[in-house]
């Protein structure tokens, strides 16, 4: 088997956007570092509710301007697009703030705390004619581009089963938003979104979804084992937990072949295409690993905006809404189980 070439947007070259960052926390730190080290995209401004925190972040990353309010950043005429890295519950209000100012937006996962919350963002962005996307960076990795081509060309035959897991030991709560229901926390929203997205990337929206899980005393879902059925007869078996580290593997099994995505499946790495006794390996040749892969989506977004697009065809807003509807239903089942 000769694998198709990856056609992901090159990391360097092409149009450059001037980015602003709202809420400089841990994910924003990794995102800016990955983008500055590996692309021509540049952050020109950062804003926090703490002027000191914004200034410290700006100095660390070589950013020109820092603001002690979000309103100041979205009013900056030198900012083309805003990256929103705040806890989940703030995604909608900050996205609406930026959209109202005429800025394009990249919003950390999940797009909203639920599908209804996210729909407000989608409607506002479409009405304003600005680019908007959920930061599902896994979709923009070279390995995902090739897997999409294999699926489109029917190389796996009819897909019968998708399996994926994402578990990470978050330790003691100690003020982490993921443990706080008021912050939109929970395993499904934070990391379970990856296996649920992956299954829908392959199979589309499920016709039925059932789960069993575990709630914490704080009021957030901590763990979920999920079974998704599809009209074609295909199934997805998924798992997420924030109580333990898991292999974070993903597999797609079809009537002709299967794909085994190396761990961690959500980051740049590679996969094995298996047909009969033949195993064909793909390894991401960029050398980027882990959260360095956050860089790929930024160059793709720059290309889309330069082409006049307001959504990314790889990960349109309707896909984000569909995934959230599935997560809403799964989370509701776990909450009902108590």
mmCIF file of C-alpha atoms in Angstrom, residues 46-290:
data_model
loop_
_atom_site.group_PDB
_atom_site.id
_atom_site.type_symbol
_atom_site.label_atom_id
_atom_site.label_comp_id
_atom_site.label_asym_id
_atom_site.label_seq_id
_atom_site.Cartn_x
_atom_site.Cartn_y
_atom_site.Cartn_z
ATOM 1 C CA UNK A 46 -2.617 39.668 24.984
ATOM 2 C CA UNK A 47 -5.304 40.540 27.510
ATOM 3 C CA UNK A 48 -6.143 39.322 30.986
ATOM 4 C CA UNK A 49 -8.360 40.575 33.770
ATOM 5 C CA UNK A 50 -5.026 41.116 35.538
ATOM 6 C CA UNK A 51 -2.836 43.717 33.825
ATOM 7 C CA UNK A 52 0.234 42.284 35.587
ATOM 8 C CA UNK A 53 -0.491 38.781 34.358
ATOM 9 C CA UNK A 54 -0.956 40.020 30.798
ATOM 10 C CA UNK A 55 2.283 42.003 30.942
ATOM 11 C CA UNK A 56 4.200 39.004 32.283
ATOM 12 C CA UNK A 57 2.827 36.773 29.523
ATOM 13 C CA UNK A 58 3.678 39.365 26.872
ATOM 14 C CA UNK A 59 7.249 39.688 28.094
ATOM 15 C CA UNK A 60 7.735 35.921 28.191
ATOM 16 C CA UNK A 61 6.548 35.431 24.611
ATOM 17 C CA UNK A 62 7.827 38.609 22.954
ATOM 18 C CA UNK A 63 4.351 40.080 22.453
ATOM 19 C CA UNK A 64 4.171 43.807 21.664
ATOM 20 C CA UNK A 65 1.156 44.857 23.721
ATOM 21 C CA UNK A 66 -0.663 43.726 26.834
ATOM 22 C CA UNK A 67 -4.005 44.848 28.212
ATOM 23 C CA UNK A 68 -5.722 44.602 31.573
ATOM 24 C CA UNK A 69 -9.153 44.240 29.979
ATOM 25 C CA UNK A 70 -10.601 42.164 27.185
ATOM 26 C CA UNK A 71 -12.451 45.166 25.757
ATOM 27 C CA UNK A 72 -9.158 46.946 25.106
ATOM 28 C CA UNK A 73 -7.759 44.049 23.098
ATOM 29 C CA UNK A 74 -10.787 43.535 20.863
ATOM 30 C CA UNK A 75 -10.766 47.280 20.146
ATOM 31 C CA UNK A 76 -7.138 47.116 18.955
ATOM 32 C CA UNK A 77 -7.149 47.798 15.179
ATOM 33 C CA UNK A 78 -3.891 45.852 14.761
ATOM 34 C CA UNK A 79 -5.503 42.569 15.877
ATOM 35 C CA UNK A 80 -6.983 40.457 13.054
ATOM 36 C CA UNK A 81 -8.120 37.417 15.020
ATOM 37 C CA UNK A 82 -8.649 36.544 18.661
ATOM 38 C CA UNK A 83 -7.749 33.234 20.308
ATOM 39 C CA UNK A 84 -9.973 32.530 23.330
ATOM 40 C CA UNK A 85 -8.275 30.306 25.900
ATOM 41 C CA UNK A 86 -10.455 30.988 28.965
ATOM 42 C CA UNK A 87 -12.277 28.289 30.982
ATOM 43 C CA UNK A 88 -15.265 26.781 29.170
ATOM 44 C CA UNK A 89 -17.956 28.926 30.770
ATOM 45 C CA UNK A 90 -16.339 32.083 29.361
ATOM 46 C CA UNK A 91 -16.081 30.900 25.753
ATOM 47 C CA UNK A 92 -19.428 32.318 24.705
ATOM 48 C CA UNK A 93 -19.224 35.804 26.289
ATOM 49 C CA UNK A 94 -15.643 36.366 25.103
ATOM 50 C CA UNK A 95 -16.420 35.084 21.607
ATOM 51 C CA UNK A 96 -19.414 37.392 21.361
ATOM 52 C CA UNK A 97 -17.271 40.304 22.588
ATOM 53 C CA UNK A 98 -14.687 39.698 19.860
ATOM 54 C CA UNK A 99 -17.267 39.050 17.137
ATOM 55 C CA UNK A 100 -19.110 42.271 18.003
ATOM 56 C CA UNK A 101 -15.802 44.095 17.490
ATOM 57 C CA UNK A 102 -15.480 42.549 14.021
ATOM 58 C CA UNK A 103 -12.687 40.130 14.925
ATOM 59 C CA UNK A 104 -12.255 36.601 13.644
ATOM 60 C CA UNK A 105 -12.228 34.049 16.466
ATOM 61 C CA UNK A 106 -10.547 30.754 17.339
ATOM 62 C CA UNK A 107 -12.201 29.309 20.443
ATOM 63 C CA UNK A 108 -10.755 26.583 22.606
ATOM 64 C CA UNK A 109 -12.656 23.330 22.940
ATOM 65 C CA UNK A 110 -15.482 22.936 23.553
ATOM 66 C CA UNK A 111 -17.002 25.718 21.470
ATOM 67 C CA UNK A 112 -19.544 26.295 24.253
ATOM 68 C CA UNK A 113 -20.579 24.606 27.482
ATOM 69 C CA UNK A 114 -23.365 22.901 25.547
ATOM 70 C CA UNK A 115 -24.838 22.944 22.055
ATOM 71 C CA UNK A 116 -27.312 25.742 22.841
ATOM 72 C CA UNK A 117 -24.508 27.893 24.237
ATOM 73 C CA UNK A 118 -22.380 27.263 21.159
ATOM 74 C CA UNK A 119 -25.260 27.940 18.774
ATOM 75 C CA UNK A 120 -25.313 31.554 19.970
ATOM 76 C CA UNK A 121 -21.663 31.913 18.946
ATOM 77 C CA UNK A 122 -22.306 30.302 15.567
ATOM 78 C CA UNK A 123 -25.264 32.563 14.838
ATOM 79 C CA UNK A 124 -23.339 35.686 15.834
ATOM 80 C CA UNK A 125 -20.282 34.807 13.740
ATOM 81 C CA UNK A 126 -22.351 34.005 10.666
ATOM 82 C CA UNK A 127 -24.378 37.195 11.024
ATOM 83 C CA UNK A 128 -21.197 39.260 11.371
ATOM 84 C CA UNK A 129 -19.444 37.506 8.478
ATOM 85 C CA UNK A 130 -16.300 36.783 10.498
ATOM 86 C CA UNK A 131 -14.285 33.576 10.580
ATOM 87 C CA UNK A 132 -14.999 31.346 13.580
ATOM 88 C CA UNK A 133 -13.709 27.910 14.544
ATOM 89 C CA UNK A 134 -13.393 25.612 17.506
ATOM 90 C CA UNK A 135 -9.733 24.781 18.158
ATOM 91 C CA UNK A 136 -9.910 21.084 17.266
ATOM 92 C CA UNK A 137 -6.220 20.994 16.394
ATOM 93 C CA UNK A 138 -6.165 17.222 15.834
ATOM 94 C CA UNK A 139 -8.112 17.662 12.586
ATOM 95 C CA UNK A 140 -5.262 19.701 11.073
ATOM 96 C CA UNK A 141 -2.432 17.247 11.735
ATOM 97 C CA UNK A 142 -0.781 15.609 8.693
ATOM 98 C CA UNK A 143 -1.782 12.142 9.930
ATOM 99 C CA UNK A 144 -5.440 13.187 10.085
ATOM 100 C CA UNK A 145 -5.261 14.602 6.566
ATOM 101 C CA UNK A 146 -4.018 11.265 5.241
ATOM 102 C CA UNK A 147 -6.598 9.273 7.205
ATOM 103 C CA UNK A 148 -9.314 11.507 5.743
ATOM 104 C CA UNK A 149 -8.013 10.712 2.253
ATOM 105 C CA UNK A 150 -7.942 6.974 2.957
ATOM 106 C CA UNK A 151 -11.548 7.121 4.122
ATOM 107 C CA UNK A 152 -12.645 9.233 1.162
ATOM 108 C CA UNK A 153 -11.013 6.812 -1.291
ATOM 109 C CA UNK A 154 -12.624 3.768 0.352
ATOM 110 C CA UNK A 155 -9.297 2.159 1.213
ATOM 111 C CA UNK A 156 -10.689 0.739 4.467
ATOM 112 C CA UNK A 157 -13.863 -0.571 2.872
ATOM 113 C CA UNK A 158 -17.009 -0.219 4.971
ATOM 114 C CA UNK A 159 -16.064 0.979 8.441
ATOM 115 C CA UNK A 160 -17.505 -1.329 11.089
ATOM 116 C CA UNK A 161 -15.850 -0.114 14.288
ATOM 117 C CA UNK A 162 -14.074 2.926 15.717
ATOM 118 C CA UNK A 163 -12.375 2.771 19.093
ATOM 119 C CA UNK A 164 -10.698 5.633 20.940
ATOM 120 C CA UNK A 165 -9.824 6.599 24.481
ATOM 121 C CA UNK A 166 -8.433 9.615 26.286
ATOM 122 C CA UNK A 167 -7.637 9.406 29.972
ATOM 123 C CA UNK A 168 -5.406 11.634 32.063
ATOM 124 C CA UNK A 169 -4.864 11.757 35.801
ATOM 125 C CA UNK A 170 -5.695 15.333 36.776
ATOM 126 C CA UNK A 171 -4.760 14.714 40.413
ATOM 127 C CA UNK A 172 -6.296 16.689 43.218
ATOM 128 C CA UNK A 173 -8.857 19.373 42.309
ATOM 129 C CA UNK A 174 -6.820 22.238 43.821
ATOM 130 C CA UNK A 175 -8.878 24.891 42.054
ATOM 131 C CA UNK A 176 -8.680 23.382 38.576
ATOM 132 C CA UNK A 177 -11.636 24.498 36.404
ATOM 133 C CA UNK A 178 -12.091 20.934 35.096
ATOM 134 C CA UNK A 179 -13.377 19.939 38.570
ATOM 135 C CA UNK A 180 -15.756 22.891 38.860
ATOM 136 C CA UNK A 181 -19.272 22.633 37.378
ATOM 137 C CA UNK A 182 -19.585 26.437 37.520
ATOM 138 C CA UNK A 183 -16.642 26.626 35.089
ATOM 139 C CA UNK A 184 -18.158 24.089 32.688
ATOM 140 C CA UNK A 185 -15.805 21.365 33.894
ATOM 141 C CA UNK A 186 -15.938 17.607 33.522
ATOM 142 C CA UNK A 187 -14.092 14.876 31.674
ATOM 143 C CA UNK A 188 -16.390 14.807 28.638
ATOM 144 C CA UNK A 189 -16.009 18.502 27.861
ATOM 145 C CA UNK A 190 -12.295 18.663 28.564
ATOM 146 C CA UNK A 191 -10.822 15.487 27.059
ATOM 147 C CA UNK A 192 -13.762 13.238 26.156
ATOM 148 C CA UNK A 193 -14.440 15.591 23.278
ATOM 149 C CA UNK A 194 -11.413 14.114 21.472
ATOM 150 C CA UNK A 195 -12.622 10.495 21.130
ATOM 151 C CA UNK A 196 -16.199 11.653 20.462
ATOM 152 C CA UNK A 197 -14.937 14.028 17.753
ATOM 153 C CA UNK A 198 -12.716 11.292 16.286
ATOM 154 C CA UNK A 199 -15.607 8.863 15.973
ATOM 155 C CA UNK A 200 -17.714 11.508 14.223
ATOM 156 C CA UNK A 201 -14.799 12.454 11.977
ATOM 157 C CA UNK A 202 -14.929 8.863 10.720
ATOM 158 C CA UNK A 203 -18.599 7.915 10.990
ATOM 159 C CA UNK A 204 -20.583 11.131 11.290
ATOM 160 C CA UNK A 205 -23.230 11.771 13.919
ATOM 161 C CA UNK A 206 -24.537 8.696 15.751
ATOM 162 C CA UNK A 207 -28.113 7.491 15.533
ATOM 163 C CA UNK A 208 -27.986 6.495 19.211
ATOM 164 C CA UNK A 209 -25.502 6.892 22.058
ATOM 165 C CA UNK A 210 -25.422 5.257 25.473
ATOM 166 C CA UNK A 211 -22.957 5.596 28.305
ATOM 167 C CA UNK A 212 -22.216 4.624 31.849
ATOM 168 C CA UNK A 213 -19.985 6.803 33.949
ATOM 169 C CA UNK A 214 -18.989 8.296 37.242
ATOM 170 C CA UNK A 215 -19.800 11.636 38.817
ATOM 171 C CA UNK A 216 -17.633 13.350 41.405
ATOM 172 C CA UNK A 217 -19.004 14.911 44.558
ATOM 173 C CA UNK A 218 -18.166 18.336 43.103
ATOM 174 C CA UNK A 219 -20.838 17.768 40.448
ATOM 175 C CA UNK A 220 -18.795 17.019 37.316
ATOM 176 C CA UNK A 221 -18.498 13.842 35.260
ATOM 177 C CA UNK A 222 -15.155 12.134 35.883
ATOM 178 C CA UNK A 223 -15.330 9.069 33.657
ATOM 179 C CA UNK A 224 -17.419 7.639 30.845
ATOM 180 C CA UNK A 225 -17.588 4.465 28.783
ATOM 181 C CA UNK A 226 -19.545 5.178 25.604
ATOM 182 C CA UNK A 227 -21.167 3.159 22.830
ATOM 183 C CA UNK A 228 -22.326 5.023 19.721
ATOM 184 C CA UNK A 229 -24.499 3.371 17.064
ATOM 185 C CA UNK A 230 -24.815 4.554 13.457
ATOM 186 C CA UNK A 231 -27.424 4.026 10.776
ATOM 187 C CA UNK A 232 -24.898 2.082 8.674
ATOM 188 C CA UNK A 233 -24.547 -0.505 11.449
ATOM 189 C CA UNK A 234 -21.124 0.791 12.426
ATOM 190 C CA UNK A 235 -20.326 1.372 16.084
ATOM 191 C CA UNK A 236 -17.880 3.429 18.115
ATOM 192 C CA UNK A 237 -16.577 2.277 21.490
ATOM 193 C CA UNK A 238 -15.069 5.212 23.365
ATOM 194 C CA UNK A 239 -13.746 5.966 26.833
ATOM 195 C CA UNK A 240 -12.605 8.994 28.790
ATOM 196 C CA UNK A 241 -11.455 9.569 32.353
ATOM 197 C CA UNK A 242 -9.699 12.293 34.304
ATOM 198 C CA UNK A 243 -8.828 9.870 37.119
ATOM 199 C CA UNK A 244 -6.092 7.831 35.399
ATOM 200 C CA UNK A 245 -3.709 7.852 32.457
ATOM 201 C CA UNK A 246 -4.825 5.624 29.576
ATOM 202 C CA UNK A 247 -3.123 4.596 26.294
ATOM 203 C CA UNK A 248 -4.940 7.341 24.275
ATOM 204 C CA UNK A 249 -5.125 5.137 21.228
ATOM 205 C CA UNK A 250 -7.538 5.141 18.305
ATOM 206 C CA UNK A 251 -8.411 2.540 15.692
ATOM 207 C CA UNK A 252 -10.626 2.444 12.616
ATOM 208 C CA UNK A 253 -11.599 -1.050 11.440
ATOM 209 C CA UNK A 254 -13.144 -1.629 8.042
ATOM 210 C CA UNK A 255 -14.030 -4.554 5.819
ATOM 211 C CA UNK A 256 -10.836 -4.132 3.772
ATOM 212 C CA UNK A 257 -8.304 -2.680 6.195
ATOM 213 C CA UNK A 258 -7.774 -0.890 9.482
ATOM 214 C CA UNK A 259 -5.883 2.154 10.767
ATOM 215 C CA UNK A 260 -4.100 2.103 14.120
ATOM 216 C CA UNK A 261 -3.270 5.638 15.241
ATOM 217 C CA UNK A 262 -0.252 5.762 17.521
ATOM 218 C CA UNK A 263 -0.560 7.069 21.034
ATOM 219 C CA UNK A 264 -1.433 9.809 21.695
ATOM 220 C CA UNK A 265 -3.878 9.787 18.786
ATOM 221 C CA UNK A 266 -4.829 13.462 19.249
ATOM 222 C CA UNK A 267 -1.263 14.809 18.757
ATOM 223 C CA UNK A 268 1.218 14.701 15.853
ATOM 224 C CA UNK A 269 2.668 11.221 15.631
ATOM 225 C CA UNK A 270 1.655 8.663 13.022
ATOM 226 C CA UNK A 271 -0.329 5.540 12.282
ATOM 227 C CA UNK A 272 -0.173 2.067 10.763
ATOM 228 C CA UNK A 273 -2.362 1.074 7.829
ATOM 229 C CA UNK A 274 -3.000 -2.681 8.001
ATOM 230 C CA UNK A 275 -4.367 -4.700 5.066
ATOM 231 C CA UNK A 276 -4.119 -8.498 5.121
ATOM 232 C CA UNK A 277 -0.552 -9.146 6.314
ATOM 233 C CA UNK A 278 0.853 -5.862 5.023
ATOM 234 C CA UNK A 279 1.582 -3.059 7.487
ATOM 235 C CA UNK A 280 2.303 0.403 6.055
ATOM 236 C CA UNK A 281 3.719 2.950 8.484
ATOM 237 C CA UNK A 282 3.224 6.711 8.433
ATOM 238 C CA UNK A 283 5.251 8.951 10.741
ATOM 239 C CA UNK A 284 4.785 12.705 10.904
ATOM 240 C CA UNK A 285 7.979 14.018 9.341
ATOM 241 C CA UNK A 286 7.704 17.537 10.742
ATOM 242 C CA UNK A 287 9.267 16.405 14.008
ATOM 243 C CA UNK A 288 6.578 18.211 15.999
ATOM 244 C CA UNK A 289 5.259 16.264 18.949
ATOM 245 C CA UNK A 290 2.732 16.795 21.709
#
